[in-house]
Tab-separated table of C-alpha atoms in Angstrom:
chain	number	residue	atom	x	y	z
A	1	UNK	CA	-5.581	-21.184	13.161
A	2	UNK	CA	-3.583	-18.065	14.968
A	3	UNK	CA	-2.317	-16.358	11.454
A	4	UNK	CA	-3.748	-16.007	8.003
A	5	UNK	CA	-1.146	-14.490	5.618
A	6	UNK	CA	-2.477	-13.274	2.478
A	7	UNK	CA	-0.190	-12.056	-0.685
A	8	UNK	CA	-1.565	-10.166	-3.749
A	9	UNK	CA	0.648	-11.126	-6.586
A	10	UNK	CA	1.122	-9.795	-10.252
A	11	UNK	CA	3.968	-10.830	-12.640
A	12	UNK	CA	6.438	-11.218	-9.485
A	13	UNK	CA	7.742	-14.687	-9.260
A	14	UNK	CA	11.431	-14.341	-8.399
A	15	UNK	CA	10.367	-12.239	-6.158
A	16	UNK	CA	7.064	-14.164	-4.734
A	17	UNK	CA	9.614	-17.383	-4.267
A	18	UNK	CA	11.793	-15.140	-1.753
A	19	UNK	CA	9.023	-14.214	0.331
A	20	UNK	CA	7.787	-17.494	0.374
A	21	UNK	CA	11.084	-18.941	1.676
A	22	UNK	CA	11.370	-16.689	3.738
A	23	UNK	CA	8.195	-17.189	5.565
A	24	UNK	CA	8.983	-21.294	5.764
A	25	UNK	CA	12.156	-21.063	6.260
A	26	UNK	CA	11.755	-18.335	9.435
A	27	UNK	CA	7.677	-18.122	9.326
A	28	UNK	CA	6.620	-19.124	13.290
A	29	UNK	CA	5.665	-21.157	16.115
A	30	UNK	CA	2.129	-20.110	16.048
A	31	UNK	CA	-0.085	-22.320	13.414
A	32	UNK	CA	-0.474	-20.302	10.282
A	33	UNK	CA	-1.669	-20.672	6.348
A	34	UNK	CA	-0.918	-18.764	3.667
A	35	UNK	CA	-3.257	-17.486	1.101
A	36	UNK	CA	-1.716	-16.123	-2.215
A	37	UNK	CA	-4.052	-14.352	-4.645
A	38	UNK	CA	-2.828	-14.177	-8.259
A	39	UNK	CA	-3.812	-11.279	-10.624
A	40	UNK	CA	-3.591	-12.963	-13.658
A	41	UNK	CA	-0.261	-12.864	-13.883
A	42	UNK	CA	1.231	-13.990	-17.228
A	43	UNK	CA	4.934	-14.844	-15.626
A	44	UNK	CA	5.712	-18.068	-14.302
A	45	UNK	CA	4.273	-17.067	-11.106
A	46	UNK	CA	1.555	-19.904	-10.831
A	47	UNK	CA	3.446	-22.740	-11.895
A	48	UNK	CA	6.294	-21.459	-9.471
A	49	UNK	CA	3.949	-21.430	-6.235
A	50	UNK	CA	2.186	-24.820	-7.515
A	51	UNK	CA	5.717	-26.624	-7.568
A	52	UNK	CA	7.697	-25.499	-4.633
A	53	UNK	CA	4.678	-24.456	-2.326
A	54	UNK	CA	2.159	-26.851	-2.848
A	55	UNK	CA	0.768	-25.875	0.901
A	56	UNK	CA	-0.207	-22.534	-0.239
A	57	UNK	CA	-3.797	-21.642	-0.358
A	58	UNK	CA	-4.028	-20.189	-4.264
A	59	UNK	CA	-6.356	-18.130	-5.981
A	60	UNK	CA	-5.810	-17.619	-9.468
A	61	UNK	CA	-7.441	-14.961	-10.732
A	62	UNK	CA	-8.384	-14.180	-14.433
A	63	UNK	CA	-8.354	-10.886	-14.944
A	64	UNK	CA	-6.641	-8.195	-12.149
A	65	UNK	CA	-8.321	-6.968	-9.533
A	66	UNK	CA	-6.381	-4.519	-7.990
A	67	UNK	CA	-4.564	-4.734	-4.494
A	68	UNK	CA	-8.191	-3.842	-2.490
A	69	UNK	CA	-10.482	-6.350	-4.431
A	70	UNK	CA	-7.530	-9.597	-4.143
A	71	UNK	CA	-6.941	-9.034	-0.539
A	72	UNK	CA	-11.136	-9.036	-0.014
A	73	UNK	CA	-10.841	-12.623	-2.173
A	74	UNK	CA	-8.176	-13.658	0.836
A	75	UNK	CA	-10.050	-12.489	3.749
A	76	UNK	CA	-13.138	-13.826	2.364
A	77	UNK	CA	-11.714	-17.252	2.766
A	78	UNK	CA	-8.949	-16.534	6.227
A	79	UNK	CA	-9.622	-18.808	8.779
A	80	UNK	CA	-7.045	-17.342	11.484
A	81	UNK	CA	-7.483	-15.197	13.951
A	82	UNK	CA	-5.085	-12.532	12.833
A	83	UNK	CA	-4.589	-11.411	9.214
A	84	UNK	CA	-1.402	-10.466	7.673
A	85	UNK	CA	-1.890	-8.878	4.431
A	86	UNK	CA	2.323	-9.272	2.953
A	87	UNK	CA	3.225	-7.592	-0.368
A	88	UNK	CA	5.186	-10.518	-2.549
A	89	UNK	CA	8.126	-8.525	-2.802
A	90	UNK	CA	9.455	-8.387	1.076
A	91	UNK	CA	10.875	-10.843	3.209
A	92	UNK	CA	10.248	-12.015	7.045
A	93	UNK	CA	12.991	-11.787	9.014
A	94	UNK	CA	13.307	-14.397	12.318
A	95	UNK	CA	10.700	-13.377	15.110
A	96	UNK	CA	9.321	-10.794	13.390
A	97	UNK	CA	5.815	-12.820	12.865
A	98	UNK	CA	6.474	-13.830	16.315
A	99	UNK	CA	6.572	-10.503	18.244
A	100	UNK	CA	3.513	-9.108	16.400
A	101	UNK	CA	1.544	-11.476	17.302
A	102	UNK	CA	2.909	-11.426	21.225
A	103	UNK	CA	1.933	-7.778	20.989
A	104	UNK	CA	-1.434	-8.558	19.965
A	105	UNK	CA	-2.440	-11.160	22.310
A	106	UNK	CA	-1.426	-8.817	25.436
A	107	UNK	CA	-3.388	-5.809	24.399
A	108	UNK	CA	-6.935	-6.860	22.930
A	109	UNK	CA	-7.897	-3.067	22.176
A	110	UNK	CA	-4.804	-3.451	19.233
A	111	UNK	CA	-6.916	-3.667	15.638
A	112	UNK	CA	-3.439	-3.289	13.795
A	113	UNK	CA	0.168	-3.424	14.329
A	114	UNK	CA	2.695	-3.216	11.831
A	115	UNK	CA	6.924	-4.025	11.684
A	116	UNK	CA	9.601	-1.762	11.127
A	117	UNK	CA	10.466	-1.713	7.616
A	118	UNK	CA	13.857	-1.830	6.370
A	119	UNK	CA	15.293	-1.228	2.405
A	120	UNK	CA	18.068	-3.861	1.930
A	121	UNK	CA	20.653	-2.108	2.746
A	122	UNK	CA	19.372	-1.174	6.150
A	123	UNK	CA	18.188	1.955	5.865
A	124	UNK	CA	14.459	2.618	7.246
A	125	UNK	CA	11.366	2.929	5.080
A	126	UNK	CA	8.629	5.704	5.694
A	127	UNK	CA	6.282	2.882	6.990
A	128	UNK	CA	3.508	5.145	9.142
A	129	UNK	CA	2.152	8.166	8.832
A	130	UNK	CA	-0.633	10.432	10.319
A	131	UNK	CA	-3.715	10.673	8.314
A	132	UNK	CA	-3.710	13.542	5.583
A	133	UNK	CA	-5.171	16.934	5.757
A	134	UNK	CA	-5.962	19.090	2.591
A	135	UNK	CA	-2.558	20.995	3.559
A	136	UNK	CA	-0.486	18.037	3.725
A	137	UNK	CA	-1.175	16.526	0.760
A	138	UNK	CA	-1.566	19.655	-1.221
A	139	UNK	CA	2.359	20.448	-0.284
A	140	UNK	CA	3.505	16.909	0.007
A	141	UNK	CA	4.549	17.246	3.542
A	142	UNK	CA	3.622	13.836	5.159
A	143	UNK	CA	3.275	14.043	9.146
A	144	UNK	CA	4.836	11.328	10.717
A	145	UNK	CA	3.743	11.604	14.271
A	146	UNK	CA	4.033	8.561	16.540
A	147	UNK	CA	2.848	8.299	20.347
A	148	UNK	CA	5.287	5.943	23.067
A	149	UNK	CA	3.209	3.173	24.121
A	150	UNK	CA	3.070	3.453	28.100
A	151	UNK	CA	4.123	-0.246	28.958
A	152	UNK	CA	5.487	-1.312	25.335
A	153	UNK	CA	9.241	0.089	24.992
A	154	UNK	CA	9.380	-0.758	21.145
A	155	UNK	CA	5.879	0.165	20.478
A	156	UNK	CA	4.498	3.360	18.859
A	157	UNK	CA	0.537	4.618	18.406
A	158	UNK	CA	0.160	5.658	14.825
A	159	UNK	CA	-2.360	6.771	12.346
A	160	UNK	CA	-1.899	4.705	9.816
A	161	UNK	CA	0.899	1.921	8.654
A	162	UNK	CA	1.849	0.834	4.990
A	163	UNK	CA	-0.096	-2.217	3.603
A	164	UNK	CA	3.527	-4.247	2.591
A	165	UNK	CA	3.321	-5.782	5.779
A	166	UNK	CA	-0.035	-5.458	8.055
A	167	UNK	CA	-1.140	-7.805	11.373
A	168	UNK	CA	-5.439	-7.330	11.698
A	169	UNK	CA	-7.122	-8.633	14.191
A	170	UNK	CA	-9.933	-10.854	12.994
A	171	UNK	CA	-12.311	-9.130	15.531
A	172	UNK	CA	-11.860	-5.808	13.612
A	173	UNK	CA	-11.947	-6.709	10.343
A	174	UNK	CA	-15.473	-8.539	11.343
A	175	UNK	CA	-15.983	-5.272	12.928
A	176	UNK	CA	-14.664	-2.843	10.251
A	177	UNK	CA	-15.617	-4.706	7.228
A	178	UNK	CA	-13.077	-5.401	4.425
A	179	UNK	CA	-10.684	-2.840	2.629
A	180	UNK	CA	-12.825	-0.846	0.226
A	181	UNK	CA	-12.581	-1.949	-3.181
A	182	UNK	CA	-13.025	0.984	-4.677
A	183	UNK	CA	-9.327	1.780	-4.622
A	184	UNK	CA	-7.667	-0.477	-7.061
A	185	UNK	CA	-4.615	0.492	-6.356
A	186	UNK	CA	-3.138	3.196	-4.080
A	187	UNK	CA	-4.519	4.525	-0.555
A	188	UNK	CA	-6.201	1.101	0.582
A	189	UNK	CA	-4.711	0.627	3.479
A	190	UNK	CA	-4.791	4.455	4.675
A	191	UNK	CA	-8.916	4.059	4.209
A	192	UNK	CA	-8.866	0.498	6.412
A	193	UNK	CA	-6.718	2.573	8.890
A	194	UNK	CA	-9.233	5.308	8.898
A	195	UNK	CA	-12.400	3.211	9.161
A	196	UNK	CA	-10.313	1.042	11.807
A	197	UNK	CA	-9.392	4.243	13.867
A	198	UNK	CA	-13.272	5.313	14.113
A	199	UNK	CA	-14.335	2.300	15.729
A	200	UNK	CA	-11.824	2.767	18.445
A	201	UNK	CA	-9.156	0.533	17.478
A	202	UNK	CA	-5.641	0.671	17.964
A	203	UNK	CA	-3.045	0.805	15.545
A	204	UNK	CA	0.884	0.337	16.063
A	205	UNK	CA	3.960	0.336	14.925
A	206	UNK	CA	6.185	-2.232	16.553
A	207	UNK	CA	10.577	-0.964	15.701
A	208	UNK	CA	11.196	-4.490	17.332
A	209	UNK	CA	9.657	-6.700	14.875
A	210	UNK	CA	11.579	-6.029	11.259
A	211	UNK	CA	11.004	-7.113	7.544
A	212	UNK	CA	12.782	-6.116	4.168
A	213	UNK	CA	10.516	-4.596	1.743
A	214	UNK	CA	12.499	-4.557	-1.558
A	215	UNK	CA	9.757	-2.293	-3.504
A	216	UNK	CA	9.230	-2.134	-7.334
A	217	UNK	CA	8.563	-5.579	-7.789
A	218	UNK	CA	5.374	-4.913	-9.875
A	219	UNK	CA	5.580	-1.199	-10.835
A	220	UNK	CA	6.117	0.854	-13.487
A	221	UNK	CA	7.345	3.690	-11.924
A	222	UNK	CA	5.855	7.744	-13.615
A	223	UNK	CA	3.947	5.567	-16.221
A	224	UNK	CA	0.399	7.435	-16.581
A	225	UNK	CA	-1.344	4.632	-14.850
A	226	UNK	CA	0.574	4.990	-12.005
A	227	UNK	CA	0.142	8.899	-11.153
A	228	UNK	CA	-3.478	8.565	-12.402
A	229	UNK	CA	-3.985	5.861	-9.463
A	230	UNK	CA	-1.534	7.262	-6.982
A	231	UNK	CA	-3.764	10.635	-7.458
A	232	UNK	CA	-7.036	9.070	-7.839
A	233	UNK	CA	-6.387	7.273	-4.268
A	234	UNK	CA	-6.193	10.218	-2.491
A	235	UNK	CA	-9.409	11.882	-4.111
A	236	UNK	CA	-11.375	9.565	-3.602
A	237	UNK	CA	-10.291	8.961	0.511
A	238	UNK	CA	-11.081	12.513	0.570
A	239	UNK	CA	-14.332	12.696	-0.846
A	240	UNK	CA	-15.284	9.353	1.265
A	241	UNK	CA	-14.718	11.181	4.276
A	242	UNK	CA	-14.079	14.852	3.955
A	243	UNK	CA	-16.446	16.668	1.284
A	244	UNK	CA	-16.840	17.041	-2.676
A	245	UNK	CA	-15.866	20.977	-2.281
A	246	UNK	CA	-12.612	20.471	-0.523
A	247	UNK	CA	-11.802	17.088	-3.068
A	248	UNK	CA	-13.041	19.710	-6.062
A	249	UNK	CA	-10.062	22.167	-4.652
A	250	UNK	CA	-7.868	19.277	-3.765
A	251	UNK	CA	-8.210	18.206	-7.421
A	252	UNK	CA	-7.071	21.563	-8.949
A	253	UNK	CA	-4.178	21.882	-6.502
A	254	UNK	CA	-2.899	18.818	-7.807
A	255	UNK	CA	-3.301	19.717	-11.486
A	256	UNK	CA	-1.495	23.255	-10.236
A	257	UNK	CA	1.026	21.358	-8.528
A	258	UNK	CA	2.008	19.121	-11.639
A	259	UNK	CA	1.967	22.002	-14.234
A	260	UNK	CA	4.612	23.232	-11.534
A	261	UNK	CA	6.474	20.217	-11.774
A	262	UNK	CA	6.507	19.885	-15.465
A	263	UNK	CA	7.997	23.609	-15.729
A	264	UNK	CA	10.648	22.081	-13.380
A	265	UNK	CA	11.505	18.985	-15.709
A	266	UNK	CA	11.806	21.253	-18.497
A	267	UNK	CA	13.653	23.662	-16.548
A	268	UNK	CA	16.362	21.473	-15.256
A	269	UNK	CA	15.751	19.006	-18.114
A	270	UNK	CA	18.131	16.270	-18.733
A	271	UNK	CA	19.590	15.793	-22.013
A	272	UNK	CA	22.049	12.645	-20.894
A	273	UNK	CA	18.472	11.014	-19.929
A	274	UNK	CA	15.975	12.620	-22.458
A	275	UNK	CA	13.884	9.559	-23.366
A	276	UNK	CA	12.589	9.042	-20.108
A	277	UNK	CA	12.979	12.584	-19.316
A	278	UNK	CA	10.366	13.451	-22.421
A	279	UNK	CA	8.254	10.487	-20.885
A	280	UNK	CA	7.974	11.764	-17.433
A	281	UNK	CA	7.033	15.767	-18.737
A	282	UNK	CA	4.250	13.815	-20.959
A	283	UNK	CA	2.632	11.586	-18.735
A	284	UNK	CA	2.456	14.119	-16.229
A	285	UNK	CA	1.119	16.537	-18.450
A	286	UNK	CA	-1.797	14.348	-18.989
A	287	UNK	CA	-2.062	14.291	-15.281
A	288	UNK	CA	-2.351	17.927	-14.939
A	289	UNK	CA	-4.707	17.827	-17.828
A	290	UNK	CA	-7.243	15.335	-16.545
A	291	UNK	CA	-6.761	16.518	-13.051
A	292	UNK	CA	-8.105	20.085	-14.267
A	293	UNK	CA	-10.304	18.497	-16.442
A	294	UNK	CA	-12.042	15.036	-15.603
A	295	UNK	CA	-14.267	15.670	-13.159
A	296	UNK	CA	-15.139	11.674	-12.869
A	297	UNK	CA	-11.483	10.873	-12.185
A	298	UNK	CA	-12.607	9.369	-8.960
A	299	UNK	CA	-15.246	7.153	-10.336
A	300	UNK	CA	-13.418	6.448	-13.848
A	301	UNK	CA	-9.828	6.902	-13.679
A	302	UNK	CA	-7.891	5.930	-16.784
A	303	UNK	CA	-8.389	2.958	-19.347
A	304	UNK	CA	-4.888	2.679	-18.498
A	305	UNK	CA	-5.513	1.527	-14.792
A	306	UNK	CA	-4.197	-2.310	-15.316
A	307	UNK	CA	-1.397	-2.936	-13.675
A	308	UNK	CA	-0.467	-2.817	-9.808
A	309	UNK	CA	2.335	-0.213	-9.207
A	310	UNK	CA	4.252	0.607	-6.234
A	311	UNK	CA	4.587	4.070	-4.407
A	312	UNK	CA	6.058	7.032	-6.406
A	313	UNK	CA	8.163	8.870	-3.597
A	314	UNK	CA	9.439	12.441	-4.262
A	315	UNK	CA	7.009	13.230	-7.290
């Protein structure tokens, strides 16, 4: 088997049945399976996948267990020799499955290489990044450094590349381990980069090889679970590999930075949009609040941690 795809689902079936399509109808040459882990969705998801794709490898789960803990359930039972780890709410265009895996057969040092990620209309998605520093994060300013590959015209060194779409070499995953579980939901993939980078693996981006990644299939963008997960991500990658004295400060220049924002909501409030206006300056009150407050917001989080969400850009 050259090509394990795995897809975390929750409550996305129209969705789900695109991506599926899209992978039979321009998946690849190379032999591949597909492994589709269900949260316990309570759509029509199942059924849907049991109907129309009764090839499909599924796990249905009964309870959800977060993006980090239902990829481990797929790459517990891959059998290729690359992993693809595919959000359900993208879609494979022609080659693109093709030309990462060309890449990765011609340079064995590659642990991960990733395609360039387009929004439907064309326009590129923020797929790569360099890893955070306290700095960066604390001001929002993402680096987005990428080396030319000598030798590789459309390839790119990175740090790290967004989990939607993800090629892994089996060899470094058996290497690496799995992603950490401890995220549910939220800086997953940055950690796998990290812990992939210290080994001495490679990790590209690849501009020639392009998918569309619709986003918001599953979130519920600002809700409190959301922030609390997007925030308690990034703690917790910090205190796994910086220290608990610059996550502690880290921590209160979040809460600092929310109170900030909340003064801006309220300052340029707007009345045309006030109900979800009023929702946004609450939930991230309670943000700011538990931020300056909780100090197990790593190990805890909130009750309300239930539901996979997407990305909140711009916060």
């Amino acid at each position: 088997m050259d090509l394990s795809i795995i897809i975390v689902n929750w409550n996305t079936c129209e969705l789900l049945k695109q991506c599926l399509e899209s992978l039979y109808e321009h998946g690849s040459p190379y032999s591949f399976e597909i492994i589709l882990v269900d949260n316990a969705s309570h759509d029509d998801s199942v059924p849907m996948v049991e109907e129309f794709f009764p090839a499909v490898i599924l796990i249905k789960n009964h309870e959800n267990l977060g993006f980090a803990g239902a990829n481990n359930q797929g790459l517990s039972i891959a059998k290729g020799r690359y992993v693809m780890l595919l959000n359900s709410d993208t879609i494979i265009l022609p080659g693109a499955i093709d030309k990462l895996i060309q890449v990765a057969d011609k340079k064995m040092e590659l642990g991960v290489v990733g395609p360039k990620i387009l929004n439907m209309d064309g326009t590129i998605q923020k797929s790569y990044a360099s890893f955070p520093s306290f700095l960066s994060e604390l001001f929002g300013k993402n680096l987005r450094i990428r080396k030319p590959v000598a030798g590789f015209p459309d390839a790119y060194e990175v740090d790290w590349i967004m989990g939607a779409c993800m090629l892994v070499r089996a060899k470094t995953i058996a290497d690496v381990g799995q992603l950490d579980d401890d995220y549910f939901f939220y800086s997953e993939e940055l950690d796998w980069c990290y812990r992939i980078k210290k080994k001495n693996w490679k990790i590209w981006y690849l501009s020639d090889a392009q998918i569309y990644h619709l986003g918001g299939g599953s979130s519920s963008r600002g809700s409190l679970a959301q922030l609390t997960m997007l925030y308690r991500g990034k703690l917790l990658f910090f205190q796994k590999h910086h220290n608990q004295f610059v996550t502690t400060l880290l921590r209160y220049g979040f809460a600092i930075g929310n109170i900030l924002g909340v003064i801006r909501r309220l300052i340029f409030f707007n009345w045309m949009n006030r109900e979800l206006g009023f929702e946004r300056i609450v939930n991230q009150s309670l943000l700011a609040w538990n931020l300056f407050w909780d100090r197990n917001l790593i190990e805890t989080g909130f009750s309300e941690q239930t539901e996979p969400v997407l990305p909140l850009e711009n916060l």
